[in-house]
Amino acid sequence: MIKSKVILKAILPVVILGILALAFFAGQRPSSYYPVPLLKSSCPPGFKLNENNECIAKNLYSQYPTTNKAGVGGLKSALPEIRDGFSPQEIDLGRYLFFDPVLSADQTVSCASCHDPNKGLSDGLAVSRGIDNNKLKRAAPSLYNVGYLKKLFWDGRASTLEEQMLEPLFSEIEMGNTPENLLRTINDIENYKKLFAEAYPNRLKDEPILLKEITNAIAAFQSSLVSLNSKYDQYAHGYDGALNKNEIEGLNIFRSFVARCAECHTPPLFTNQQFAVIGTPEPDGLPIDPGAEIPFNDKSLRGAFKVPSLRNIAQTAPYMHSGRFKTLRETVQFYTDGRGHAAPDGENLLIHWHIWEPNLTDYELDRLVDFLKTLTDESFKPKVPEVLPSGLHISS
Amino acid sequence: MKKKSPFLKILGSIVLLGIGVFIGKSFFGQDNVETVPIPSTIKYRNIGLKNDTTQVASNREFTGKIIEVRKGSSIQDAVKEANPGDLIRVYPGTYSENVYIDKDDISLQGVVIKGEWPTLDGKKEINDAFLYSGNGILIENFKIINYKGNGIMGQAGNNFIIRNNWIIDTGVYGIFPQYGKNGLVEHNVLSKIADAAIYIGMCDNVDVRHNEVFDNVAGIEIENSRHCLVENNYAHNNTGGLLAFVTPGLPIKTTFDVILRNNFVVNNNHENFGAPGSTVSGIPSGTGILIMAADDVIVENNIITGNNNTGITIVDLATGAPKANDPNSEGNPDRVVILDNIMFNNGNDPTGEIKAIMLTQMDTKGPDIFAYGGGTGSTIRDKNKFRTFGLDGYGVAQITDTEDIATMMTPSPVPPRSVSKEELGELTYYGVCAGCHAFGTRLIGPPTEILQAIHHDNPQGIVDYITAPKNLREDYPEMPPQNYLSEEAKMAVAEYILALKH
């Protein structure tokens, strides 16, 4: 008896505690709750927080005077204007959304599926794959330094990141979602409600999450993806030792008016953000991609594409809008094989005047590749979240 | 078939000719203009420039060292050795190399002895003789021959001086500053260039003076540039003599505020040997001056003679470069001003469209001045003096001369850097260090407050460490050396880190 009393005494507090705990936790909805850290209150690298809780871009190129708004020039030239001023919370929320496949119709494809930080923020494919493994038309561009770009997509059909991302989100063959389904999904996730409330503190408490908040947050994150600390940059800022002899030879070929690479891939961003018809071949059996002709409704732009930045180019093979060239060496070879040599038969393309016959030697082409590899810098590579607010797994 | 009588044939052709003349005159004809009795405005012969001295490009006192390069050694080695402010003197001899200058304030000066020039010979194997990106670059007294790309090409260097160079067949361009602000190109002699001998591309505030350009496709070209003075040059036997235009599709979209003054533009009748697809390959042989889509161009006191197509051609982009298309390039030449010029003997052998259009005027010759396409606000001082076409809309010029504009260069050099030490520290910290270090959190390296604790009051300690890091902590990866940062940037960032509050 005495023994059982002792046991009872011992059990009682446990039982009481258990009941209390039950009562306490019963108040909470047993929804799919995963512990997600709060949003970061500091800016990603390359940005400084100001007194208005805005992240402002800071890098060594800011020390050079702006002599033109286009942000083009030589080694010590200012960059074009970047989209900055987002809050650290918007950027961090955007990071979660970017990696979260919950944004797609079947919850398998995220932005990062095609813009993978481990593949130079591209996907290593000739043309990307969408939902249900749909084959898309063009290659995924790297997102490094995308905040500096004034036109988006290979054919320049979007002018803001917010406008751009609506296409992959709601394209039947990319992420396959609809605005209604996306909003319904996101608004059903407690974690996102909490995080959006944190990132957008001025919104009303029970107001549903809006599409423009989703796109704003993703744009904030994308604009924070900068790469400006390559070996080339060290050389540009004045350190001779950053590039070896072969690489400097490559730089000189790159900027020479024989090869003319720098005329369109102009430093410091390695794009002048214009459109050019260069007449690259399509993969076998595919018809010509009309490129910018379609969005600009302009025949002179048939086969024209936006000049892509070459930063981190060594990380983002294969090359050109449909991934026709597997290596950098093949790609630079294209430019010396003659004006329009690979243009499809029957097409009268207005090939850009800088495409000519520079007669570069094999040695020079090798040096160009050496130089292109110095444009690699992933020191500010974004961190993949360990846990996603949706509870889904990272699928890239 | 019955044969028509020869009389009827002749009659028929006379009638047809008459109809042709009538149609030509009514569609393309122009009204007679009253002669304006204005006295000549030539009140000065030349304009001296006091800031054009032999000192280094930025007009500062010379305080650097002098590096001499003699036959058999390399100019590039001297550039490597040079520091900003230094002068490299190159003695006669042949130097087959590509010289690149990615430093500021370097002067390269050839020394010509008894007619022997220091000669850069590309042997048609080397791309460019000089490539520079630095500010304050001076290049003078070189003979440059047989390159494939350019004689002298600048990318974004401001405050440049390129003068007294003798450049023959250096490929696409002779002298080509691009994206530069405030520069002087003078006393150069250039020939046999397959595009423009002197090409001012996407620049601002450049004077091109006292150069001789001949046997090139284009003599002097001001393209997508603003505030340029082209004065006292002798452009002869090029396909086109002087050009001011907008090329569509470039990131800088405009050309305006250009003065073409006191130049000889003579006999520019060379056949066009420009590369297919290049803009200049479309220039008709016999073009004296071409103004295409450029605004506020003043043509003053030039001698423009013997150019077989036209003396001056003024066209819009739709006419001059119909293939190109760029919605952001405004294609009309607006507010062109033609002041006194001497023009005769132009248009002796017109070609292409100009020939066809002039035939509608019953004229087999090209005009002195030919304008076609859009554009508003253009004026001419004395239209009646010249044989013109398409100048009906031109009013009387509101100015008589540009005597008060001595130069388009900026009054003082473009300042090289606009950041304070603290700003440089901030840019370095956020632009470089922040990838691994942050306040209050561990990234790849230790948090910033730990750096502060270690190097408290000792910025030199940080400088020493980042120059040659020693791995002090087992729990962190070794830091790569940051020795690529300038001494100035290292100290600035060290001080910035120590002063950071959060």
Coordinates of N, CA, C and O in Angstrom, one line a residue, chain B residues 36-136:
Chain B
V36 N 21.2 87.3 -99.1 CA 21.3 88.1 -97.9 C 22.6 88.8 -97.9 O 23.7 88.1 -97.8
P37 N 22.7 90.1 -97.9 CA 23.9 90.8 -98.0 C 24.6 90.9 -96.6 O 24.5 91.9 -95.9
I38 N 25.2 89.8 -96.2 CA 25.8 89.8 -94.9 C 27.3 89.9 -95.0 O 27.9 89.1 -95.8
P39 N 28.0 90.7 -94.3 CA 29.5 90.8 -94.4 C 30.1 89.5 -93.9 O 29.5 88.8 -93.1
S40 N 31.2 89.2 -94.4 CA 31.9 87.9 -94.0 C 32.2 88.0 -92.5 O 32.4 89.0 -91.9
T41 N 32.1 86.8 -91.9 CA 32.3 86.8 -90.4 C 33.7 86.3 -90.0 O 34.0 86.2 -88.9
I42 N 34.6 86.2 -91.1 CA 35.9 85.6 -90.7 C 36.7 86.8 -90.0 O 37.4 87.6 -90.7
K43 N 36.6 86.8 -88.7 CA 37.3 87.9 -88.0 C 38.5 87.4 -87.2 O 39.1 88.1 -86.5
Y44 N 38.7 86.1 -87.4 CA 39.9 85.5 -86.6 C 40.5 84.4 -87.5 O 39.8 83.9 -88.4
R45 N 41.7 84.1 -87.3 CA 42.3 83.1 -88.1 C 42.4 81.8 -87.4 O 42.3 80.7 -87.9
N46 N 42.7 81.9 -86.2 CA 42.8 80.6 -85.4 C 42.6 80.9 -83.9 O 42.5 82.1 -83.5
I47 N 42.4 79.9 -83.2 CA 42.2 80.1 -81.8 C 43.2 79.4 -81.0 O 43.3 78.2 -81.1
G48 N 44.0 80.1 -80.2 CA 45.1 79.4 -79.5 C 44.5 78.8 -78.2 O 43.5 79.3 -77.6
L49 N 45.1 77.8 -77.8 CA 44.7 77.1 -76.5 C 45.8 77.1 -75.6 O 46.9 76.5 -75.8
K50 N 45.7 77.8 -74.5 CA 46.8 78.0 -73.5 C 47.0 76.7 -72.7 O 48.1 76.5 -72.2
N51 N 46.0 75.9 -72.6 CA 46.2 74.7 -71.7 C 46.8 73.5 -72.5 O 46.9 72.4 -72.0
D52 N 47.1 73.8 -73.8 CA 47.7 72.7 -74.5 C 49.3 72.8 -74.4 O 49.9 73.4 -75.1
T53 N 49.8 72.1 -73.3 CA 51.2 72.2 -73.0 C 51.8 70.9 -73.2 O 51.1 69.9 -73.4
T54 N 53.1 70.8 -73.0 CA 53.8 69.5 -73.1 C 53.7 68.8 -71.8 O 54.3 67.7 -71.7
Q55 N 53.1 69.3 -70.8 CA 53.0 68.5 -69.5 C 52.1 67.3 -69.6 O 51.3 67.2 -70.6
V56 N 52.1 66.5 -68.7 CA 51.3 65.3 -68.7 C 49.8 65.7 -68.8 O 49.4 66.8 -68.5
A57 N 49.0 64.7 -69.2 CA 47.7 65.0 -69.7 C 46.8 65.8 -68.8 O 46.0 66.6 -69.1
S58 N 47.0 65.6 -67.5 CA 46.1 66.3 -66.6 C 46.6 67.7 -66.2 O 46.0 68.3 -65.2
N59 N 47.5 68.2 -66.9 CA 48.0 69.6 -66.6 C 48.6 69.8 -65.3 O 48.6 70.9 -64.8
R60 N 49.0 68.8 -64.6 CA 49.7 69.0 -63.3 C 51.2 69.1 -63.5 O 51.7 68.7 -64.6
E61 N 51.8 69.6 -62.5 CA 53.3 69.7 -62.6 C 53.8 68.2 -62.7 O 53.3 67.3 -62.1
F62 N 54.9 68.1 -63.5 CA 55.4 66.8 -63.6 C 56.3 66.4 -62.4 O 57.2 67.1 -62.1
T63 N 55.9 65.4 -61.7 CA 56.7 65.0 -60.5 C 57.1 63.5 -60.6 O 57.8 63.0 -59.7
G64 N 56.8 62.9 -61.7 CA 57.1 61.4 -61.8 C 58.5 61.2 -62.2 O 59.3 62.1 -62.3
K65 N 58.8 59.9 -62.4 CA 60.1 59.6 -62.9 C 60.0 59.4 -64.4 O 58.9 59.2 -65.0
I66 N 61.2 59.4 -65.0 CA 61.3 59.2 -66.5 C 61.8 57.8 -66.7 O 62.9 57.5 -66.2
I67 N 61.1 57.0 -67.5 CA 61.6 55.7 -67.8 C 61.9 55.7 -69.3 O 61.1 56.1 -70.2
E68 N 63.1 55.3 -69.7 CA 63.5 55.3 -71.1 C 63.5 53.9 -71.7 O 63.9 52.9 -71.0
V69 N 63.0 53.9 -72.9 CA 62.9 52.6 -73.6 C 63.7 52.7 -74.9 O 63.5 53.6 -75.7
R70 N 64.6 51.8 -75.0 CA 65.5 51.9 -76.3 C 65.3 50.6 -77.1 O 64.8 49.6 -76.6
K71 N 65.7 50.8 -78.3 CA 65.6 49.7 -79.3 C 66.0 48.4 -78.7 O 67.0 48.2 -78.0
G72 N 65.1 47.4 -78.9 CA 65.4 46.0 -78.4 C 64.7 45.7 -77.1 O 64.6 44.6 -76.7
S73 N 64.2 46.7 -76.4 CA 63.5 46.4 -75.1 C 62.0 46.7 -75.4 O 61.6 47.1 -76.5
S74 N 61.2 46.5 -74.4 CA 59.8 46.5 -74.6 C 59.1 47.7 -73.9 O 59.4 48.0 -72.8
I75 N 58.2 48.3 -74.6 CA 57.5 49.4 -74.1 C 56.5 48.9 -73.0 O 56.4 49.6 -71.9
Q76 N 56.0 47.7 -73.1 CA 55.1 47.2 -72.1 C 55.8 47.0 -70.8 O 55.2 47.3 -69.7
D77 N 57.0 46.5 -70.9 CA 57.8 46.4 -69.6 C 57.9 47.7 -68.9 O 57.8 47.8 -67.6
A78 N 58.1 48.8 -69.6 CA 58.2 50.1 -69.0 C 56.8 50.5 -68.4 O 56.8 51.1 -67.3
V79 N 55.7 50.2 -69.1 CA 54.4 50.5 -68.6 C 54.2 49.7 -67.2 O 53.7 50.3 -66.3
K80 N 54.7 48.5 -67.2 CA 54.5 47.7 -66.0 C 55.3 48.3 -64.8 O 54.8 48.3 -63.7
E81 N 56.4 48.9 -65.1 CA 57.3 49.5 -64.1 C 56.7 50.8 -63.7 O 57.0 51.3 -62.5
A82 N 56.0 51.5 -64.5 CA 55.6 52.9 -64.3 C 54.5 53.0 -63.2 O 53.7 52.1 -63.1
N83 N 54.6 54.1 -62.5 CA 53.5 54.5 -61.6 C 52.8 55.7 -62.1 O 53.4 56.4 -62.9
P84 N 51.6 55.9 -61.6 CA 50.9 57.1 -62.1 C 51.8 58.4 -62.0 O 52.5 58.6 -60.9
G85 N 51.8 59.2 -63.0 CA 52.6 60.4 -63.0 C 53.9 60.2 -63.8 O 54.6 61.2 -64.0
D86 N 54.3 59.0 -64.1 CA 55.6 58.8 -64.8 C 55.5 59.1 -66.3 O 54.4 59.0 -66.9
L87 N 56.7 59.3 -66.8 CA 56.8 59.6 -68.3 C 57.7 58.5 -68.9 O 58.8 58.2 -68.4
I88 N 57.2 57.8 -69.9 CA 57.9 56.8 -70.6 C 58.4 57.4 -71.9 O 57.6 57.8 -72.7
R89 N 59.7 57.5 -72.1 CA 60.3 58.0 -73.4 C 60.8 56.9 -74.2 O 61.6 56.1 -73.8
V90 N 60.3 56.8 -75.4 CA 60.7 55.7 -76.3 C 61.5 56.2 -77.5 O 61.1 57.1 -78.2
Y91 N 62.7 55.6 -77.6 CA 63.7 56.0 -78.6 C 63.5 55.3 -79.9 O 62.8 54.3 -80.0
P92 N 64.0 55.8 -81.0 CA 63.8 55.2 -82.3 C 64.2 53.7 -82.3 O 65.0 53.3 -81.6
G93 N 63.4 53.0 -83.2 CA 63.6 51.6 -83.2 C 62.2 51.0 -83.6 O 61.2 51.7 -83.6
T94 N 62.2 49.7 -83.9 CA 60.9 49.1 -84.2 C 60.5 48.2 -83.0 O 61.2 47.4 -82.5
Y95 N 59.3 48.5 -82.6 CA 58.7 47.7 -81.5 C 57.5 47.0 -82.0 O 56.5 47.7 -82.3
S96 N 57.5 45.7 -82.0 CA 56.4 45.0 -82.5 C 55.7 44.4 -81.3 O 55.9 43.3 -80.8
E97 N 54.8 45.2 -80.7 CA 54.1 44.7 -79.5 C 52.7 45.4 -79.4 O 52.4 46.3 -80.1
N98 N 51.9 44.8 -78.5 CA 50.7 45.4 -78.1 C 50.9 46.0 -76.7 O 51.2 45.3 -75.8
V99 N 50.8 47.3 -76.6 CA 51.0 48.0 -75.4 C 49.7 48.3 -74.7 O 48.8 49.0 -75.4
Y100 N 49.4 47.8 -73.5 CA 48.2 48.1 -72.8 C 48.5 48.9 -71.5 O 49.4 48.6 -70.8
I101 N 47.7 49.9 -71.3 CA 47.9 50.8 -70.1 C 46.7 50.8 -69.3 O 45.7 51.5 -69.6
D102 N 46.7 50.0 -68.2 CA 45.5 50.0 -67.3 C 45.9 50.7 -66.0 O 45.5 50.3 -64.9
K103 N 46.6 51.8 -66.1 CA 47.0 52.7 -65.0 C 46.6 54.1 -65.3 O 46.4 54.4 -66.5
D104 N 46.5 54.9 -64.3 CA 46.2 56.3 -64.6 C 47.5 57.1 -64.8 O 48.6 56.8 -64.3
D105 N 47.3 58.2 -65.4 CA 48.4 59.3 -65.5 C 49.7 58.7 -66.0 O 50.7 58.9 -65.3
I106 N 49.7 58.0 -67.1 CA 51.0 57.6 -67.7 C 51.1 58.3 -69.0 O 50.2 58.4 -69.8
S107 N 52.3 58.8 -69.2 CA 52.6 59.5 -70.5 C 53.6 58.7 -71.3 O 54.6 58.2 -70.8
L108 N 53.3 58.5 -72.6 CA 54.2 57.8 -73.4 C 54.6 58.7 -74.5 O 53.8 59.2 -75.3
Q109 N 55.9 58.9 -74.6 CA 56.4 60.0 -75.5 C 57.5 59.4 -76.4 O 58.5 58.9 -75.9
G110 N 57.2 59.4 -77.7 CA 58.3 58.9 -78.6 C 59.3 60.0 -78.8 O 59.0 61.2 -78.6
V111 N 60.5 59.6 -79.0 CA 61.6 60.5 -79.2 C 62.1 60.4 -80.7 O 62.6 59.3 -81.0
V112 N 61.8 61.4 -81.5 CA 62.2 61.3 -82.9 C 63.6 61.9 -83.1 O 63.8 63.0 -82.6
I113 N 64.5 61.1 -83.6 CA 65.9 61.7 -83.8 C 66.3 61.6 -85.2 O 66.3 60.6 -85.9
K114 N 66.6 62.8 -85.7 CA 67.0 62.9 -87.2 C 66.0 62.2 -88.1 O 66.5 61.4 -88.9
G115 N 64.8 62.3 -87.9 CA 63.8 61.7 -88.8 C 63.6 60.2 -88.5 O 62.7 59.6 -89.1
E116 N 64.3 59.7 -87.5 CA 64.0 58.3 -87.1 C 63.0 58.2 -86.0 O 63.2 58.8 -85.0
W117 N 61.9 57.5 -86.3 CA 60.8 57.5 -85.3 C 60.8 56.2 -84.6 O 61.2 55.1 -85.1
P118 N 60.4 56.2 -83.3 CA 60.1 55.0 -82.6 C 58.8 54.4 -83.3 O 57.8 55.1 -83.4
T119 N 58.9 53.2 -83.8 CA 57.9 52.7 -84.7 C 57.2 51.4 -84.1 O 57.9 50.5 -83.8
L120 N 55.9 51.4 -83.9 CA 55.2 50.2 -83.5 C 54.7 49.5 -84.8 O 53.9 50.1 -85.5
D121 N 55.3 48.4 -85.0 CA 54.9 47.6 -86.3 C 54.2 46.4 -85.9 O 54.7 45.4 -85.3
G122 N 52.9 46.3 -86.3 CA 52.1 45.1 -85.9 C 52.3 44.0 -86.9 O 51.7 42.9 -86.7
K123 N 53.0 44.2 -88.0 CA 53.3 43.2 -89.0 C 52.0 42.5 -89.4 O 52.1 41.3 -89.9
K124 N 50.9 43.1 -89.3 CA 49.6 42.5 -89.7 C 49.3 41.2 -88.9 O 48.6 40.3 -89.4
E125 N 50.0 41.1 -87.8 CA 49.7 40.0 -86.9 C 49.2 40.4 -85.6 O 48.4 39.6 -84.9
I126 N 49.6 41.5 -85.1 CA 49.2 42.0 -83.8 C 47.9 42.9 -83.9 O 47.7 43.6 -84.9
N127 N 47.0 42.7 -82.9 CA 45.7 43.4 -83.0 C 45.9 44.9 -82.9 O 45.5 45.7 -83.7
D128 N 46.4 45.4 -81.7 CA 46.4 46.8 -81.5 C 47.7 47.3 -81.0 O 48.4 46.6 -80.3
A129 N 48.1 48.5 -81.4 CA 49.4 49.1 -80.9 C 49.2 49.5 -79.4 O 49.9 49.0 -78.5
F130 N 48.3 50.5 -79.2 CA 48.1 50.9 -77.8 C 46.6 50.7 -77.4 O 45.7 51.0 -78.2
L131 N 46.4 50.1 -76.3 CA 45.1 49.9 -75.7 C 45.2 50.6 -74.3 O 46.1 50.3 -73.5
Y132 N 44.3 51.5 -74.0 CA 44.4 52.1 -72.6 C 43.0 52.2 -72.0 O 42.0 52.3 -72.7
S133 N 43.0 52.0 -70.7 CA 41.8 52.2 -69.9 C 42.0 53.2 -68.8 O 41.0 53.6 -68.2
G134 N 43.2 53.6 -68.6 CA 43.5 54.6 -67.5 C 43.1 56.0 -67.9 O 42.9 56.3 -69.0
N135 N 42.9 56.8 -66.8 CA 42.7 58.2 -67.1 C 44.0 58.9 -67.2 O 45.0 58.5 -66.8
G136 N 44.0 60.1 -67.9 CA 45.2 60.9 -68.0 C 46.3 60.3 -68.8 O 47.4 60.4 -68.4

